[in-house]
Coordinates of C-alpha atoms and ligand atoms in Angstrom, one line a residue:
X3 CA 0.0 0.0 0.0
X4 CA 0.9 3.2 -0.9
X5 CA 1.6 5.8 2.3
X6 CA 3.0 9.3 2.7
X7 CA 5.0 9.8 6.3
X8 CA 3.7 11.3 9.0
X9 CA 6.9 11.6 10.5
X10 CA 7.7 14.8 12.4
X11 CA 4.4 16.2 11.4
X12 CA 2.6 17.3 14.9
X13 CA -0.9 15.9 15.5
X14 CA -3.4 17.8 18.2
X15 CA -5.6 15.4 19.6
X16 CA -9.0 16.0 21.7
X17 CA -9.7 13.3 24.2
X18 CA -6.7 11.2 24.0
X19 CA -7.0 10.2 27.7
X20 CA -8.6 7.3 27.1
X21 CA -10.5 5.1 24.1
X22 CA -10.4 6.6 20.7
X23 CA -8.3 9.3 20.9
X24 CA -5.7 7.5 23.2
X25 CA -5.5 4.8 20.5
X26 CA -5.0 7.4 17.8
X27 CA -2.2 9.1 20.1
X28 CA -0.5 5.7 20.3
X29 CA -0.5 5.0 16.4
X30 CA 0.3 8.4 15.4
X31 CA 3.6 8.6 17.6
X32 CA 4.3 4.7 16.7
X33 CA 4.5 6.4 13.4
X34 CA 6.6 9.1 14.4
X35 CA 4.8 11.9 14.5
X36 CA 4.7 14.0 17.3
X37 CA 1.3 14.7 19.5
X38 CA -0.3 17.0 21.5
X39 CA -2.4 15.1 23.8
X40 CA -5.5 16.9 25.4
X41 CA -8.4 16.4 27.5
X42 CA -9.7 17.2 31.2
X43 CA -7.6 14.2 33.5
X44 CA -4.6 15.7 33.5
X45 CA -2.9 12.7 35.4
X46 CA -4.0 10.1 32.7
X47 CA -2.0 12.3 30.0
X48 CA 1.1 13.2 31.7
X49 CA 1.4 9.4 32.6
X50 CA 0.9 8.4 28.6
X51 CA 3.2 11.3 27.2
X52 CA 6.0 9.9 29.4
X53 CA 5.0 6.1 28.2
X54 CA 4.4 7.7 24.6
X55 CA 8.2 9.5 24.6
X56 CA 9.8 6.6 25.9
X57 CA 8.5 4.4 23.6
X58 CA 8.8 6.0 20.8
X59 CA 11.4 8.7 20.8
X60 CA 8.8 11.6 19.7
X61 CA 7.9 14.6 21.6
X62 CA 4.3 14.3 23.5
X63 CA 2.8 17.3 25.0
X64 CA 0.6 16.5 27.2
X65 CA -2.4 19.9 27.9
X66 CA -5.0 19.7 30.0
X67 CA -8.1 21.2 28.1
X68 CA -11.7 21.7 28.4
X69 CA -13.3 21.5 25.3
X70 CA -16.3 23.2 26.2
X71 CA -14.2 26.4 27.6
X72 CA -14.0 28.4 24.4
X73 CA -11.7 30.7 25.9
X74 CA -8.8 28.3 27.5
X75 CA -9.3 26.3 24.1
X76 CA -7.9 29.9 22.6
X77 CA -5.3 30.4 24.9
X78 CA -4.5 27.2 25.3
X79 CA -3.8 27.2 21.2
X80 CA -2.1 30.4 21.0
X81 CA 0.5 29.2 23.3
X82 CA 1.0 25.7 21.4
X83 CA 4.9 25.8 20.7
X84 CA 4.6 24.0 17.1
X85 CA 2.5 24.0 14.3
X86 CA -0.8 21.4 14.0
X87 CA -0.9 19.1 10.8
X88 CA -3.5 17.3 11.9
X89 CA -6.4 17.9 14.0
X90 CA -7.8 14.9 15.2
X91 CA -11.5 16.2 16.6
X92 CA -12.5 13.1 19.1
X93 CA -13.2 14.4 22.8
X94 CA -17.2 13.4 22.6
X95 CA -19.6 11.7 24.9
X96 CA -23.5 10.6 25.3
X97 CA -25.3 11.0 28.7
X98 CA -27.9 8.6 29.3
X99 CA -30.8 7.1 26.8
X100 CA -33.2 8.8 28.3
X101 CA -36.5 9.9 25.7
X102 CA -36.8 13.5 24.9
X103 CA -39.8 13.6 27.2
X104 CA -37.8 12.4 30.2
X105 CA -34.5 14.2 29.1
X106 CA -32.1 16.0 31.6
X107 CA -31.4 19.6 29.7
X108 CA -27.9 19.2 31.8
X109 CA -27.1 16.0 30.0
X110 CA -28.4 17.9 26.6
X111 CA -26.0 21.1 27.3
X112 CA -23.2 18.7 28.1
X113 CA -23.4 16.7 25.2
X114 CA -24.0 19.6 22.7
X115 CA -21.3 22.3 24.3
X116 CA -18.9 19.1 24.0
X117 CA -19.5 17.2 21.2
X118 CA -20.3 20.4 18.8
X119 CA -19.6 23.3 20.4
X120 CA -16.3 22.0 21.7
X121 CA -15.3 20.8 18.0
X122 CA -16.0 23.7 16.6
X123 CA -14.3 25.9 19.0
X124 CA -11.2 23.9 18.7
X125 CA -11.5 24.1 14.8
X126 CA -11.9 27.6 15.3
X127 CA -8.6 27.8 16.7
X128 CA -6.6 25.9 15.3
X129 CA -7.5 26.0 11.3
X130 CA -6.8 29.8 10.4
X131 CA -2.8 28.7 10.5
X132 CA -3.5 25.8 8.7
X133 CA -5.3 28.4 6.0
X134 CA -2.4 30.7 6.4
X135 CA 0.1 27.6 5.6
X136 CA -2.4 26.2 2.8
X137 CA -1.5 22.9 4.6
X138 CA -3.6 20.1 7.2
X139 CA -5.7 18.2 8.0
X140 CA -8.6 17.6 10.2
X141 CA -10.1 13.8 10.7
X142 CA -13.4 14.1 12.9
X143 CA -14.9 11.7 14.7
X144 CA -18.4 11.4 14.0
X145 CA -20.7 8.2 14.5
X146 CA -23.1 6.0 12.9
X147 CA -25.8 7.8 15.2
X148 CA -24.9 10.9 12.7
X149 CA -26.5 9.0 9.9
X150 CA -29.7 7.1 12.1
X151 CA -31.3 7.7 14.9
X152 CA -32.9 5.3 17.9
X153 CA -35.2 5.2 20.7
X154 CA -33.1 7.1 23.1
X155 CA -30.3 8.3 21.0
X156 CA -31.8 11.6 20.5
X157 CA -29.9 13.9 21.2
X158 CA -26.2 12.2 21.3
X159 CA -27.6 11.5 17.2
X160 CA -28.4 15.3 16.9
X161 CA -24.8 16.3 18.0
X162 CA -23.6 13.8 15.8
X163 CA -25.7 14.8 13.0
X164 CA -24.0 18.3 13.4
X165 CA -20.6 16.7 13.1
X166 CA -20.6 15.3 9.9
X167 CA -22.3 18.6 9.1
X168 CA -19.8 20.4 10.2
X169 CA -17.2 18.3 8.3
X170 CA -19.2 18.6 5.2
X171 CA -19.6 22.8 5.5
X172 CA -15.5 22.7 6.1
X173 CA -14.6 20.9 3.3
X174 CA -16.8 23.5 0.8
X175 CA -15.7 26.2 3.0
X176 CA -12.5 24.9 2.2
X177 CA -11.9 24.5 -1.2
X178 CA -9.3 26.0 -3.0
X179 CA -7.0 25.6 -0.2
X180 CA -5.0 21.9 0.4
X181 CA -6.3 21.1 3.5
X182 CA -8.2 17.9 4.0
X183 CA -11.5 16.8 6.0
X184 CA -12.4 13.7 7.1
X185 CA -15.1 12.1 9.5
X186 CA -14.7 8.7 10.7
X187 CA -18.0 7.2 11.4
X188 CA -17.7 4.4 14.3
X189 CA -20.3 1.6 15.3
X190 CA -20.5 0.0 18.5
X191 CA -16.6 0.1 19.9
X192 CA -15.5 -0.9 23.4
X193 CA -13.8 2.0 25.2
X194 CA -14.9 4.1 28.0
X195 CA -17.8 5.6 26.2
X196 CA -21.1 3.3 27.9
X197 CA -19.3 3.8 31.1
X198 CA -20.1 7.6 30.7
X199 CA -22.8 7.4 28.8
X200 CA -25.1 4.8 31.6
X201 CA -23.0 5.4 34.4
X202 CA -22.9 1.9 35.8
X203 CA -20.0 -0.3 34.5
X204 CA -22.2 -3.6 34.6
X205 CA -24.5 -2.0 32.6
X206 CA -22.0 -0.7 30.0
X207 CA -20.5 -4.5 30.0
X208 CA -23.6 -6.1 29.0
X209 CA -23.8 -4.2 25.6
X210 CA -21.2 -5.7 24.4
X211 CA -21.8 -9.2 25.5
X212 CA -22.7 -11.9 22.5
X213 CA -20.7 -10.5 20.0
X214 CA -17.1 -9.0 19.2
X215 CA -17.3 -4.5 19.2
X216 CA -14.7 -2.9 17.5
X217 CA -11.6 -1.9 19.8
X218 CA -10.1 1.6 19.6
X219 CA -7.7 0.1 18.0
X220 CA -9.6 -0.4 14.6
X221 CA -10.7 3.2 14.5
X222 CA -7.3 4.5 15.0
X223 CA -6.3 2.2 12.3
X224 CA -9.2 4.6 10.2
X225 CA -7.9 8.0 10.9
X226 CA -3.7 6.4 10.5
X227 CA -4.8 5.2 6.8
X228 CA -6.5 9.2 6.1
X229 CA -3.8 10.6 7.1
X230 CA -1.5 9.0 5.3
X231 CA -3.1 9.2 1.9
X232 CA -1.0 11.0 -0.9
X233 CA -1.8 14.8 -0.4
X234 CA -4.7 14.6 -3.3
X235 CA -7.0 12.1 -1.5
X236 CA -9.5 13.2 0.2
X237 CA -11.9 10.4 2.7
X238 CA -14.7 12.5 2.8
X239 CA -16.1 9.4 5.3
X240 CA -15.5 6.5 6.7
X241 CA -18.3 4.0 8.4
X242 CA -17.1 1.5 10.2
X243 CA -18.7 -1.2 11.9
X244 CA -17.6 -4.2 14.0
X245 CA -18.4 -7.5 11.8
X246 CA -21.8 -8.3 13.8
X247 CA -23.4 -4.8 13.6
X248 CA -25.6 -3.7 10.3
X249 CA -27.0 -0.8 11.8
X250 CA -27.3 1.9 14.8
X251 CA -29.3 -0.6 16.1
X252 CA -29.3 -4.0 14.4
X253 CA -26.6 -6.0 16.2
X254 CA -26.5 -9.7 16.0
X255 CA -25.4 -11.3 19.6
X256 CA -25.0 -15.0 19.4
X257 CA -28.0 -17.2 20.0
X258 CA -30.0 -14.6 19.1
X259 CA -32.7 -14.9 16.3
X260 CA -32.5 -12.6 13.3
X261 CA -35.9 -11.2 13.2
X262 CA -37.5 -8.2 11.3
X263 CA -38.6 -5.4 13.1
X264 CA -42.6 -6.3 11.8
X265 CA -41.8 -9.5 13.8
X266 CA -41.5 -13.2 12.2
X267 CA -42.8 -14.1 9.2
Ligands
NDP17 P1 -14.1 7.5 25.9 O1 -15.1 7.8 26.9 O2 -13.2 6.3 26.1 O3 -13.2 8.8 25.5 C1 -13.8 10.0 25.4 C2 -12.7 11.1 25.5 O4 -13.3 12.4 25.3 C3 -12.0 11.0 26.8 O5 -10.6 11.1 26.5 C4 -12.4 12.3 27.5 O6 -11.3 12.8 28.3 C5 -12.8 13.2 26.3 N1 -13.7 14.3 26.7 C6 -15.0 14.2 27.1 N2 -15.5 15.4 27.4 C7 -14.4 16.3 27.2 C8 -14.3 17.7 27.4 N3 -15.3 18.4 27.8 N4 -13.1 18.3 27.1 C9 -12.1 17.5 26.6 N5 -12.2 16.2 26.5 C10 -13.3 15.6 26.8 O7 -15.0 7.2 24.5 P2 -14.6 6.9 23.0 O8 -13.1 6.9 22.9 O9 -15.4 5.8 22.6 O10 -15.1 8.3 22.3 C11 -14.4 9.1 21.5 C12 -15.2 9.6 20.4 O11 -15.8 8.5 19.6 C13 -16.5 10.4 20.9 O12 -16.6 11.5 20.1 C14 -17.6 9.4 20.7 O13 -18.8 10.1 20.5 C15 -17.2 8.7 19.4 N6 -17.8 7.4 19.2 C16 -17.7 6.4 20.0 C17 -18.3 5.2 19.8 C18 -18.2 4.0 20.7 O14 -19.0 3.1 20.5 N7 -17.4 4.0 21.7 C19 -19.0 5.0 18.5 C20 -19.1 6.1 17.7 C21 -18.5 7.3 18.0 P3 -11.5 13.5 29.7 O15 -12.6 12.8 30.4 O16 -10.1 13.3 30.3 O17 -11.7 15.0 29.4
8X3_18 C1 -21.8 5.6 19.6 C2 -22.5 4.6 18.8 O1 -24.8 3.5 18.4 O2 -24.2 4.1 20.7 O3 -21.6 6.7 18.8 O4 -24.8 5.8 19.2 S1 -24.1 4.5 19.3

């Protein structure tokens, strides 16, 4: 397969204390690119920089940032001692599956100031000196509850919804430059996410019992092979499923019958 290096290129990561983002963090600087790892528990990133420089003699910076802070997401990027290449847009969460009708506005503020307001205040940041450079790249991480919705999924779908949006409206808003959008489009994947999302482990362990989830591993695996395409390609998307998943909400766990949702023939 064909690849361009990444090497020495710098990528700023949201979220890369765990999951998705750590996973991308690992690949990109197992690849020798440099990375600036961010997100709220400071301890978790200082720990992984360390394990990240050891292992693999590249420079990881790790920040602690609040997404949905619009103005330490400015300073903090205004004091960022390199240039960003790539922009890895991750740091996202759902809070609970309750209905509309039952719906905490809390939970609704949380997941909108993170998952939309946070991405687009980090874009905002970061992409007028990847304008000014005409060079870049930004890989979003969106989800397959962008493209459907589900009983419960309301308003985690909406803010993903927005997401691939967003990344559509950038890469229009972008043309005639050389900088590069992608959104990566996950399924069902094991990481920290149902933990947050239910918060009751037990609870977030039974979702994935009966079949195999993606790890964070395969998605990082996603954003690696974007961002290593020849300058020219553009992955507008990416959906990616783990094998026993066909939609939002059609997952086959073993034993189970495959039925139609107007019941059995
Ligand atoms: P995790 O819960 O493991 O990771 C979420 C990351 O987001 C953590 O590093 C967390 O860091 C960070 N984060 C949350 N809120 C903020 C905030 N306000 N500011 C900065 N960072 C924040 O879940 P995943 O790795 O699974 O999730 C990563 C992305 O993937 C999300 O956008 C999610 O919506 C998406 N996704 C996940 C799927 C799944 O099945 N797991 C499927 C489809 C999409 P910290 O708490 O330290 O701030
Ligand atoms: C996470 C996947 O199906 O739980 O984005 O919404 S789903």
């Amino acid at each position: 397969m064909r690849e361009e290096s990444i090497q020495g290129k710098t990528a700023f990561i949201t979220g890369a204390s765990s999951g998705i983002g750590k996973a991308v963090a690992e690949q990109f600087a197992m690849h020798k690119a440099n990375v600036v790892i961010t997100g709220r528990r400071i301890e978790r990133l200082e720990a992984f920089a360390k394990e990240l420089e050891q292992k693999y003699k590249v420079k990881a910076l790790p920040i602690q940032l609040d997404v949905t802070n619009s103005v330490e997401v400015q300073q903090v990027i205004e004091k960022l001692p390199m240039q960003v290449d790539f922009l890895i847009n991750n740091a996202g969460l759902a809070l609970s599956t309750d209905k509309i009708q039952d719906g905490s506005i809390k939970n609704w503020e949380m997941m909108i100031d993170t998952n939309v307001k946070g991405l687009l205040y980090v874009t905002r940041a970061i992409l007028p000196s990847m304008v000014k450079r005409n060079q870049g790249y930004i890989i979003n991480i969106g989800s397959i509850a962008g493209h459907e919705t589900y009983v419960g999924g309301n308003i985690y779908s909406a803010t993903k919804h927005a997401v691939i949006a967003i990344s559509n409206s950038l890469r229009q808003d972008l043309l005639g430059t050389m900088i590069r959008v992608s959104t990566i489009s996950p399924g069902a994947v094991e990481t920290e996410f149902s933990h947050v999302r239910f918060n009751d482990k037990e609870k977030a362990k039974q979702l994935y019992k009966g079949f195999q989830p993606l790890v964070a591993d395969d998605i990082a695996d996603t954003v690696l092979y974007c961002a290593t395409r020849p300058a020219h390609v553009n992955v507008a998307e990416m959906i990616v499923f783990p094998q026993a998943q066909a939609s939002a909400r059609d997952i086959y766990r073993e034993g189970q019958e495959v039925v139609s949702p107007f019941g059995k023939k």
